[in-house]
Amino acid sequence: QVQVVESGGGLVQPGGSLRLSCAASGSIVSINTMGWYRQAPGKQRESVATITSGGSTNYADSVKGRFTISRDNARNTVYLQMNSLKPEDTAVYYCYGAIQDYSGGAYYGYWGQGTQVTVSS
């Protein structure tokens, strides 16, 4: 079994910062891409930032220059540092990992349960 658990969400004022963490645990052989996605009320889930096992990153245009994704491969953990937050960043943020477990050779996508980020004065 593989679990993906996020933490670090909350309420912050516009212009503030938050740091999200996501840890994968269980029967993990290898993790390829990890990333953060978000879903605001009434909208589709969208990609925020992704990072490969080699450290290559990709960001949504709306967060470039404000958010930074990083990972600790030894701890199977990915982070999202969010600065200069705006009300439009309000959403549930989900962690994703492409994970190979001990059941076979394929990588499967695992999602966390989500953490709420609210940007409001």
mmCIF file of N, CA and C in Angstrom:
data_model
loop_
_atom_site.group_PDB
_atom_site.id
_atom_site.type_symbol
_atom_site.label_atom_id
_atom_site.label_comp_id
_atom_site.label_asym_id
_atom_site.label_seq_id
_atom_site.Cartn_x
_atom_site.Cartn_y
_atom_site.Cartn_z
ATOM 1 N N GLN A 1 0.829 -1.197 0.000
ATOM 2 C CA GLN A 1 0.000 0.000 0.000
ATOM 3 C C GLN A 1 0.866 1.250 0.000
ATOM 4 N N VAL A 2 0.411 2.257 -0.704
ATOM 5 C CA VAL A 2 1.111 3.544 -0.780
ATOM 6 C C VAL A 2 0.169 4.632 -0.277
ATOM 7 N N GLN A 3 0.691 5.519 0.536
ATOM 8 C CA GLN A 3 -0.081 6.662 1.019
ATOM 9 C C GLN A 3 0.643 7.950 0.636
ATOM 10 N N VAL A 4 -0.165 8.942 0.307
ATOM 11 C CA VAL A 4 0.352 10.282 -0.003
ATOM 12 C C VAL A 4 -0.401 11.259 0.876
ATOM 13 N N VAL A 5 0.318 11.997 1.705
ATOM 14 C CA VAL A 5 -0.326 12.857 2.693
ATOM 15 C C VAL A 5 0.236 14.266 2.607
ATOM 16 N N GLU A 6 -0.661 15.251 2.436
ATOM 17 C CA GLU A 6 -0.249 16.647 2.385
ATOM 18 C C GLU A 6 -0.412 17.302 3.757
ATOM 19 N N SER A 7 0.307 18.397 3.946
ATOM 20 C CA SER A 7 0.150 19.218 5.138
ATOM 21 C C SER A 7 0.583 20.631 4.815
ATOM 22 N N GLY A 8 0.160 21.580 5.661
ATOM 23 C CA GLY A 8 0.659 22.942 5.530
ATOM 24 C C GLY A 8 -0.325 23.956 5.003
ATOM 25 N N GLY A 9 -1.540 23.548 4.676
ATOM 26 C CA GLY A 9 -2.508 24.522 4.202
ATOM 27 C C GLY A 9 -3.003 25.414 5.325
ATOM 28 N N GLY A 10 -3.833 26.392 4.964
ATOM 29 C CA GLY A 10 -4.391 27.274 5.971
ATOM 30 C C GLY A 10 -4.896 28.569 5.386
ATOM 31 N N LEU A 11 -5.142 29.519 6.275
ATOM 32 C CA LEU A 11 -5.630 30.842 5.895
ATOM 33 C C LEU A 11 -4.476 31.837 5.953
ATOM 34 N N VAL A 12 -4.321 32.620 4.901
ATOM 35 C CA VAL A 12 -3.247 33.603 4.850
ATOM 36 C C VAL A 12 -3.766 34.857 4.167
ATOM 37 N N GLN A 13 -3.209 36.001 4.534
ATOM 38 C CA GLN A 13 -3.609 37.263 3.913
ATOM 39 C C GLN A 13 -2.947 37.418 2.548
ATOM 40 N N PRO A 14 -3.560 38.197 1.674
ATOM 41 C CA PRO A 14 -2.916 38.463 0.373
ATOM 42 C C PRO A 14 -1.515 39.016 0.568
ATOM 43 N N GLY A 15 -0.591 38.511 -0.237
ATOM 44 C CA GLY A 15 0.807 38.894 -0.114
ATOM 45 C C GLY A 15 1.609 38.005 0.819
ATOM 46 N N GLY A 16 0.924 37.149 1.534
ATOM 47 C CA GLY A 16 1.594 36.269 2.482
ATOM 48 C C GLY A 16 2.177 35.030 1.840
ATOM 49 N N SER A 17 2.717 34.152 2.695
ATOM 50 C CA SER A 17 3.389 32.935 2.233
ATOM 51 C C SER A 17 2.878 31.715 2.984
ATOM 52 N N LEU A 18 2.944 30.586 2.312
ATOM 53 C CA LEU A 18 2.667 29.283 2.915
ATOM 54 C C LEU A 18 3.601 28.264 2.293
ATOM 55 N N ARG A 19 3.893 27.230 3.056
ATOM 56 C CA ARG A 19 4.694 26.131 2.530
ATOM 57 C C ARG A 19 3.922 24.834 2.709
ATOM 58 N N LEU A 20 3.645 24.164 1.603
ATOM 59 C CA LEU A 20 2.976 22.875 1.626
ATOM 60 C C LEU A 20 4.008 21.753 1.573
ATOM 61 N N SER A 21 3.713 20.680 2.289
ATOM 62 C CA SER A 21 4.562 19.489 2.257
ATOM 63 C C SER A 21 3.717 18.282 1.890
ATOM 64 N N CYS A 22 4.352 17.313 1.256
ATOM 65 C CA CYS A 22 3.658 16.085 0.877
ATOM 66 C C CYS A 22 4.641 14.928 1.012
ATOM 67 N N ALA A 23 4.256 13.929 1.787
ATOM 68 C CA ALA A 23 5.114 12.772 1.993
ATOM 69 C C ALA A 23 4.440 11.515 1.474
ATOM 70 N N ALA A 24 5.175 10.754 0.692
ATOM 71 C CA ALA A 24 4.704 9.450 0.229
ATOM 72 C C ALA A 24 5.348 8.372 1.085
ATOM 73 N N SER A 25 4.543 7.358 1.439
ATOM 74 C CA SER A 25 5.071 6.292 2.282
ATOM 75 C C SER A 25 4.423 4.968 1.898
ATOM 76 N N GLY A 26 4.984 3.882 2.409
ATOM 77 C CA GLY A 26 4.456 2.550 2.127
ATOM 78 C C GLY A 26 5.427 1.734 1.299
ATOM 79 N N SER A 27 4.858 0.858 0.460
ATOM 80 C CA SER A 27 5.657 -0.084 -0.325
ATOM 81 C C SER A 27 6.173 0.565 -1.610
ATOM 82 N N ILE A 28 7.073 1.521 -1.440
ATOM 83 C CA ILE A 28 7.563 2.312 -2.568
ATOM 84 C C ILE A 28 8.896 1.779 -3.058
ATOM 85 N N VAL A 29 8.962 1.535 -4.358
ATOM 86 C CA VAL A 29 10.223 1.151 -4.979
ATOM 87 C C VAL A 29 10.910 2.396 -5.556
ATOM 88 N N SER A 30 10.118 3.203 -6.264
ATOM 89 C CA SER A 30 10.687 4.381 -6.917
ATOM 90 C C SER A 30 9.572 5.395 -7.157
ATOM 91 N N ILE A 31 9.963 6.678 -7.192
ATOM 92 C CA ILE A 31 9.015 7.746 -7.502
ATOM 93 C C ILE A 31 9.555 8.532 -8.680
ATOM 94 N N ASN A 32 8.734 8.716 -9.688
ATOM 95 C CA ASN A 32 9.138 9.512 -10.841
ATOM 96 C C ASN A 32 8.686 10.955 -10.605
ATOM 97 N N THR A 33 7.771 11.454 -11.405
ATOM 98 C CA THR A 33 7.328 12.829 -11.244
ATOM 99 C C THR A 33 6.444 12.988 -10.012
ATOM 100 N N MET A 34 6.646 14.090 -9.305
ATOM 101 C CA MET A 34 5.743 14.510 -8.237
ATOM 102 C C MET A 34 5.254 15.907 -8.568
ATOM 103 N N GLY A 35 4.101 16.261 -8.031
ATOM 104 C CA GLY A 35 3.580 17.574 -8.373
ATOM 105 C C GLY A 35 2.467 18.027 -7.465
ATOM 106 N N TRP A 36 2.091 19.264 -7.677
ATOM 107 C CA TRP A 36 0.985 19.889 -6.963
ATOM 108 C C TRP A 36 -0.064 20.338 -7.971
ATOM 109 N N TYR A 37 -1.301 20.052 -7.642
ATOM 110 C CA TYR A 37 -2.450 20.460 -8.436
ATOM 111 C C TYR A 37 -3.404 21.190 -7.507
ATOM 112 N N ARG A 38 -4.304 21.964 -8.083
ATOM 113 C CA ARG A 38 -5.278 22.651 -7.244
ATOM 114 C C ARG A 38 -6.634 22.680 -7.937
ATOM 115 N N GLN A 39 -7.655 22.780 -7.099
ATOM 116 C CA GLN A 39 -9.019 22.854 -7.610
ATOM 117 C C GLN A 39 -9.799 23.875 -6.796
ATOM 118 N N ALA A 40 -10.222 24.926 -7.471
ATOM 119 C CA ALA A 40 -11.048 25.950 -6.846
ATOM 120 C C ALA A 40 -12.522 25.585 -7.035
ATOM 121 N N PRO A 41 -13.402 26.120 -6.199
ATOM 122 C CA PRO A 41 -14.836 25.804 -6.325
ATOM 123 C C PRO A 41 -15.362 26.125 -7.719
ATOM 124 N N GLY A 42 -16.037 25.163 -8.313
ATOM 125 C CA GLY A 42 -16.628 25.363 -9.624
ATOM 126 C C GLY A 42 -15.664 25.285 -10.788
ATOM 127 N N LYS A 43 -14.408 24.941 -10.504
ATOM 128 C CA LYS A 43 -13.404 24.877 -11.565
ATOM 129 C C LYS A 43 -12.788 23.496 -11.637
ATOM 130 N N GLN A 44 -12.148 23.213 -12.775
ATOM 131 C CA GLN A 44 -11.466 21.933 -12.932
ATOM 132 C C GLN A 44 -10.136 21.943 -12.197
ATOM 133 N N ARG A 45 -9.682 20.752 -11.856
ATOM 134 C CA ARG A 45 -8.368 20.635 -11.240
ATOM 135 C C ARG A 45 -7.309 21.025 -12.268
ATOM 136 N N GLU A 46 -6.321 21.793 -11.821
ATOM 137 C CA GLU A 46 -5.269 22.258 -12.717
ATOM 138 C C GLU A 46 -3.898 21.992 -12.120
ATOM 139 N N SER A 47 -2.929 21.835 -13.005
ATOM 140 C CA SER A 47 -1.558 21.634 -12.572
ATOM 141 C C SER A 47 -0.970 22.955 -12.095
ATOM 142 N N VAL A 48 -0.305 22.926 -10.971
ATOM 143 C CA VAL A 48 0.371 24.102 -10.433
ATOM 144 C C VAL A 48 1.869 24.019 -10.697
ATOM 145 N N ALA A 49 2.469 22.899 -10.302
ATOM 146 C CA ALA A 49 3.913 22.722 -10.479
ATOM 147 C C ALA A 49 4.237 21.234 -10.415
ATOM 148 N N THR A 50 5.207 20.829 -11.206
ATOM 149 C CA THR A 50 5.677 19.442 -11.182
ATOM 150 C C THR A 50 7.192 19.416 -11.136
ATOM 151 N N ILE A 51 7.727 18.293 -10.636
ATOM 152 C CA ILE A 51 9.173 18.131 -10.553
ATOM 153 C C ILE A 51 9.500 16.662 -10.796
ATOM 154 N N THR A 52 10.490 16.420 -11.649
ATOM 155 C CA THR A 52 10.894 15.052 -11.928
ATOM 156 C C THR A 52 11.879 14.568 -10.877
ATOM 157 N N SER A 53 12.203 13.283 -10.923
ATOM 158 C CA SER A 53 13.161 12.732 -9.970
ATOM 159 C C SER A 53 14.538 13.355 -10.157
ATOM 160 N N GLY A 54 14.800 13.856 -11.351
ATOM 161 C CA GLY A 54 16.080 14.507 -11.615
ATOM 162 C C GLY A 54 16.100 15.987 -11.284
ATOM 163 N N GLY A 55 14.927 16.527 -10.890
ATOM 164 C CA GLY A 55 14.879 17.915 -10.466
ATOM 165 C C GLY A 55 14.378 18.903 -11.506
ATOM 166 N N SER A 56 13.959 18.434 -12.661
ATOM 167 C CA SER A 56 13.406 19.345 -13.662
ATOM 168 C C SER A 56 12.011 19.793 -13.230
ATOM 169 N N THR A 57 11.754 21.089 -13.357
ATOM 170 C CA THR A 57 10.498 21.638 -12.865
ATOM 171 C C THR A 57 9.672 22.261 -13.983
ATOM 172 N N ASN A 58 8.382 22.348 -13.725
ATOM 173 C CA ASN A 58 7.462 23.003 -14.645
ATOM 174 C C ASN A 58 6.393 23.698 -13.815
ATOM 175 N N TYR A 59 6.045 24.931 -14.221
ATOM 176 C CA TYR A 59 5.084 25.719 -13.450
ATOM 177 C C TYR A 59 3.957 26.235 -14.336
ATOM 178 N N ALA A 60 2.788 26.383 -13.749
ATOM 179 C CA ALA A 60 1.712 27.087 -14.427
ATOM 180 C C ALA A 60 2.111 28.554 -14.565
ATOM 181 N N ASP A 61 1.691 29.182 -15.657
ATOM 182 C CA ASP A 61 2.048 30.587 -15.876
ATOM 183 C C ASP A 61 1.570 31.468 -14.725
ATOM 184 N N SER A 62 0.454 31.110 -14.132
ATOM 185 C CA SER A 62 -0.133 31.950 -13.091
ATOM 186 C C SER A 62 0.669 31.976 -11.796
ATOM 187 N N VAL A 63 1.588 31.027 -11.633
ATOM 188 C CA VAL A 63 2.363 30.972 -10.380
ATOM 189 C C VAL A 63 3.852 31.171 -10.588
ATOM 190 N N LYS A 64 4.290 31.295 -11.828
ATOM 191 C CA LYS A 64 5.722 31.477 -12.093
ATOM 192 C C LYS A 64 6.240 32.717 -11.385
ATOM 193 N N GLY A 65 7.392 32.566 -10.746
ATOM 194 C CA GLY A 65 8.000 33.676 -10.030
ATOM 195 C C GLY A 65 7.491 33.839 -8.610
ATOM 196 N N ARG A 66 6.415 33.130 -8.262
ATOM 197 C CA ARG A 66 5.858 33.227 -6.905
ATOM 198 C C ARG A 66 5.953 31.901 -6.144
ATOM 199 N N PHE A 67 5.788 30.788 -6.843
ATOM 200 C CA PHE A 67 5.819 29.469 -6.218
ATOM 201 C C PHE A 67 7.106 28.741 -6.597
ATOM 202 N N THR A 68 7.595 27.928 -5.666
ATOM 203 C CA THR A 68 8.767 27.105 -5.922
ATOM 204 C C THR A 68 8.509 25.681 -5.443
ATOM 205 N N ILE A 69 8.698 24.728 -6.343
ATOM 206 C CA ILE A 69 8.545 23.322 -5.989
ATOM 207 C C ILE A 69 9.926 22.719 -5.769
ATOM 208 N N SER A 70 10.028 21.841 -4.785
ATOM 209 C CA SER A 70 11.290 21.148 -4.514
ATOM 210 C C SER A 70 10.960 19.770 -3.953
ATOM 211 N N ARG A 71 11.959 18.910 -3.905
ATOM 212 C CA ARG A 71 11.713 17.574 -3.371
ATOM 213 C C ARG A 71 12.944 17.041 -2.674
ATOM 214 N N ASP A 72 12.702 16.125 -1.763
ATOM 215 C CA ASP A 72 13.750 15.414 -1.046
ATOM 216 C C ASP A 72 13.554 13.944 -1.392
ATOM 217 N N ASN A 73 14.348 13.438 -2.306
ATOM 218 C CA ASN A 73 14.162 12.064 -2.778
ATOM 219 C C ASN A 73 14.404 11.044 -1.664
ATOM 220 N N ALA A 74 15.292 11.329 -0.763
ATOM 221 C CA ALA A 74 15.594 10.392 0.330
ATOM 222 C C ALA A 74 14.396 10.237 1.265
ATOM 223 N N ARG A 75 13.569 11.281 1.358
ATOM 224 C CA ARG A 75 12.404 11.253 2.243
ATOM 225 C C ARG A 75 11.090 11.089 1.478
ATOM 226 N N ASN A 76 11.179 10.895 0.163
ATOM 227 C CA ASN A 76 9.958 10.760 -0.660
ATOM 228 C C ASN A 76 8.990 11.908 -0.410
ATOM 229 N N THR A 77 9.536 13.104 -0.353
ATOM 230 C CA THR A 77 8.748 14.272 0.022
ATOM 231 C C THR A 77 8.897 15.364 -1.030
ATOM 232 N N VAL A 78 7.781 16.060 -1.281
ATOM 233 C CA VAL A 78 7.791 17.193 -2.192
ATOM 234 C C VAL A 78 7.213 18.396 -1.453
ATOM 235 N N TYR A 79 7.726 19.583 -1.771
ATOM 236 C CA TYR A 79 7.320 20.807 -1.110
ATOM 237 C C TYR A 79 6.833 21.821 -2.149
ATOM 238 N N LEU A 80 5.990 22.732 -1.685
ATOM 239 C CA LEU A 80 5.589 23.861 -2.516
ATOM 240 C C LEU A 80 5.655 25.118 -1.662
ATOM 241 N N GLN A 81 6.639 25.954 -1.953
ATOM 242 C CA GLN A 81 6.766 27.238 -1.279
ATOM 243 C C GLN A 81 5.958 28.257 -2.078
ATOM 244 N N MET A 82 4.971 28.843 -1.426
ATOM 245 C CA MET A 82 4.079 29.793 -2.095
ATOM 246 C C MET A 82 4.260 31.177 -1.483
ATOM 247 N N ASN A 83 4.724 32.114 -2.289
ATOM 248 C CA ASN A 83 4.935 33.489 -1.853
ATOM 249 C C ASN A 83 4.016 34.425 -2.632
ATOM 250 N N SER A 84 3.865 35.636 -2.116
ATOM 251 C CA SER A 84 3.037 36.651 -2.777
ATOM 252 C C SER A 84 1.668 36.089 -3.151
ATOM 253 N N LEU A 85 1.039 35.447 -2.204
ATOM 254 C CA LEU A 85 -0.224 34.786 -2.478
ATOM 255 C C LEU A 85 -1.331 35.781 -2.809
ATOM 256 N N LYS A 86 -2.212 35.361 -3.708
ATOM 257 C CA LYS A 86 -3.322 36.184 -4.165
ATOM 258 C C LYS A 86 -4.643 35.473 -3.853
ATOM 259 N N PRO A 87 -5.722 36.212 -3.759
ATOM 260 C CA PRO A 87 -7.020 35.555 -3.505
ATOM 261 C C PRO A 87 -7.350 34.476 -4.536
ATOM 262 N N GLU A 88 -6.911 34.658 -5.761
ATOM 263 C CA GLU A 88 -7.191 33.667 -6.799
ATOM 264 C C GLU A 88 -6.386 32.377 -6.629
ATOM 265 N N ASP A 89 -5.464 32.355 -5.680
ATOM 266 C CA ASP A 89 -4.757 31.110 -5.363
ATOM 267 C C ASP A 89 -5.570 30.227 -4.419
ATOM 268 N N THR A 90 -6.679 30.735 -3.921
ATOM 269 C CA THR A 90 -7.529 29.964 -3.024
ATOM 270 C C THR A 90 -8.045 28.717 -3.719
ATOM 271 N N ALA A 91 -7.809 27.568 -3.102
ATOM 272 C CA ALA A 91 -8.208 26.287 -3.696
ATOM 273 C C ALA A 91 -7.832 25.169 -2.731
ATOM 274 N N VAL A 92 -8.287 23.965 -3.062
ATOM 275 C CA VAL A 92 -7.770 22.772 -2.413
ATOM 276 C C VAL A 92 -6.560 22.318 -3.225
ATOM 277 N N TYR A 93 -5.458 22.131 -2.564
ATOM 278 C CA TYR A 93 -4.215 21.741 -3.217
ATOM 279 C C TYR A 93 -3.981 20.242 -2.984
ATOM 280 N N TYR A 94 -3.728 19.556 -4.092
ATOM 281 C CA TYR A 94 -3.523 18.116 -4.059
ATOM 282 C C TYR A 94 -2.095 17.779 -4.479
ATOM 283 N N CYS A 95 -1.539 16.815 -3.783
ATOM 284 C CA CYS A 95 -0.223 16.287 -4.133
ATOM 285 C C CYS A 95 -0.393 15.054 -5.018
ATOM 286 N N TYR A 96 0.509 14.910 -5.949
ATOM 287 C CA TYR A 96 0.477 13.768 -6.871
ATOM 288 C C TYR A 96 1.865 13.150 -6.967
ATOM 289 N N GLY A 97 1.886 11.817 -7.063
ATOM 290 C CA GLY A 97 3.156 11.147 -7.275
ATOM 291 C C GLY A 97 2.999 9.976 -8.234
ATOM 292 N N ALA A 98 3.895 9.855 -9.189
ATOM 293 C CA ALA A 98 3.945 8.684 -10.078
ATOM 294 C C ALA A 98 4.872 7.680 -9.412
ATOM 295 N N ILE A 99 4.280 6.643 -8.833
ATOM 296 C CA ILE A 99 5.008 5.778 -7.894
ATOM 297 C C ILE A 99 5.003 4.325 -8.363
ATOM 298 N N GLN A 100 6.153 3.718 -8.285
ATOM 299 C CA GLN A 100 6.302 2.289 -8.544
ATOM 300 C C GLN A 100 6.334 1.575 -7.203
ATOM 301 N N ASP A 101 5.396 0.647 -7.007
ATOM 302 C CA ASP A 101 5.401 -0.097 -5.758
ATOM 303 C C ASP A 101 5.859 -1.536 -5.998
ATOM 304 N N TYR A 102 5.806 -2.349 -4.948
ATOM 305 C CA TYR A 102 6.369 -3.690 -5.031
ATOM 306 C C TYR A 102 5.469 -4.681 -5.763
ATOM 307 N N SER A 103 4.281 -4.224 -6.214
ATOM 308 C CA SER A 103 3.358 -5.142 -6.872
ATOM 309 C C SER A 103 3.712 -5.399 -8.332
ATOM 310 N N GLY A 104 4.498 -4.560 -8.925
ATOM 311 C CA GLY A 104 4.816 -4.739 -10.337
ATOM 312 C C GLY A 104 5.762 -3.688 -10.851
ATOM 313 N N GLY A 105 5.972 -3.661 -12.164
ATOM 314 C CA GLY A 105 6.942 -2.742 -12.724
ATOM 315 C C GLY A 105 6.398 -1.401 -13.156
ATOM 316 N N ALA A 106 5.068 -1.229 -13.212
ATOM 317 C CA ALA A 106 4.502 0.009 -13.727
ATOM 318 C C ALA A 106 4.469 1.094 -12.653
ATOM 319 N N TYR A 107 4.461 2.348 -13.125
ATOM 320 C CA TYR A 107 4.266 3.492 -12.237
ATOM 321 C C TYR A 107 2.776 3.848 -12.239
ATOM 322 N N TYR A 108 2.225 4.031 -11.067
ATOM 323 C CA TYR A 108 0.826 4.424 -10.945
ATOM 324 C C TYR A 108 0.746 5.791 -10.281
ATOM 325 N N GLY A 109 -0.317 6.516 -10.626
ATOM 326 C CA GLY A 109 -0.517 7.829 -10.040
ATOM 327 C C GLY A 109 -1.251 7.752 -8.719
ATOM 328 N N TYR A 110 -0.684 8.359 -7.702
ATOM 329 C CA TYR A 110 -1.302 8.401 -6.378
ATOM 330 C C TYR A 110 -1.564 9.854 -6.002
ATOM 331 N N TRP A 111 -2.710 10.078 -5.385
ATOM 332 C CA TRP A 111 -3.121 11.415 -4.976
ATOM 333 C C TRP A 111 -3.288 11.493 -3.469
ATOM 334 N N GLY A 112 -2.957 12.654 -2.921
ATOM 335 C CA GLY A 112 -3.259 12.908 -1.535
ATOM 336 C C GLY A 112 -4.710 13.323 -1.371
ATOM 337 N N GLN A 113 -5.096 13.563 -0.126
ATOM 338 C CA GLN A 113 -6.493 13.876 0.176
ATOM 339 C C GLN A 113 -6.801 15.363 -0.036
ATOM 340 N N GLY A 114 -5.770 16.167 -0.196
ATOM 341 C CA GLY A 114 -5.963 17.601 -0.422
ATOM 342 C C GLY A 114 -5.834 18.418 0.847
ATOM 343 N N THR A 115 -5.355 19.634 0.689
ATOM 344 C CA THR A 115 -5.251 20.562 1.804
ATOM 345 C C THR A 115 -5.758 21.931 1.337
ATOM 346 N N GLN A 116 -6.577 22.564 2.163
ATOM 347 C CA GLN A 116 -7.209 23.823 1.788
ATOM 348 C C GLN A 116 -6.246 24.989 1.978
ATOM 349 N N VAL A 117 -6.150 25.820 0.952
ATOM 350 C CA VAL A 117 -5.414 27.081 1.030
ATOM 351 C C VAL A 117 -6.409 28.202 0.752
ATOM 352 N N THR A 118 -6.532 29.114 1.697
ATOM 353 C CA THR A 118 -7.445 30.247 1.552
ATOM 354 C C THR A 118 -6.661 31.541 1.700
ATOM 355 N N VAL A 119 -6.757 32.392 0.680
ATOM 356 C CA VAL A 119 -6.059 33.675 0.695
ATOM 357 C C VAL A 119 -7.124 34.760 0.787
ATOM 358 N N SER A 120 -7.179 35.399 1.937
ATOM 359 C CA SER A 120 -8.234 36.379 2.174
ATOM 360 C C SER A 120 -7.822 37.332 3.279
ATOM 361 N N SER A 121 -8.292 38.574 3.159
ATOM 362 C CA SER A 121 -8.031 39.547 4.213
ATOM 363 C C SER A 121 -9.188 39.572 5.214
#
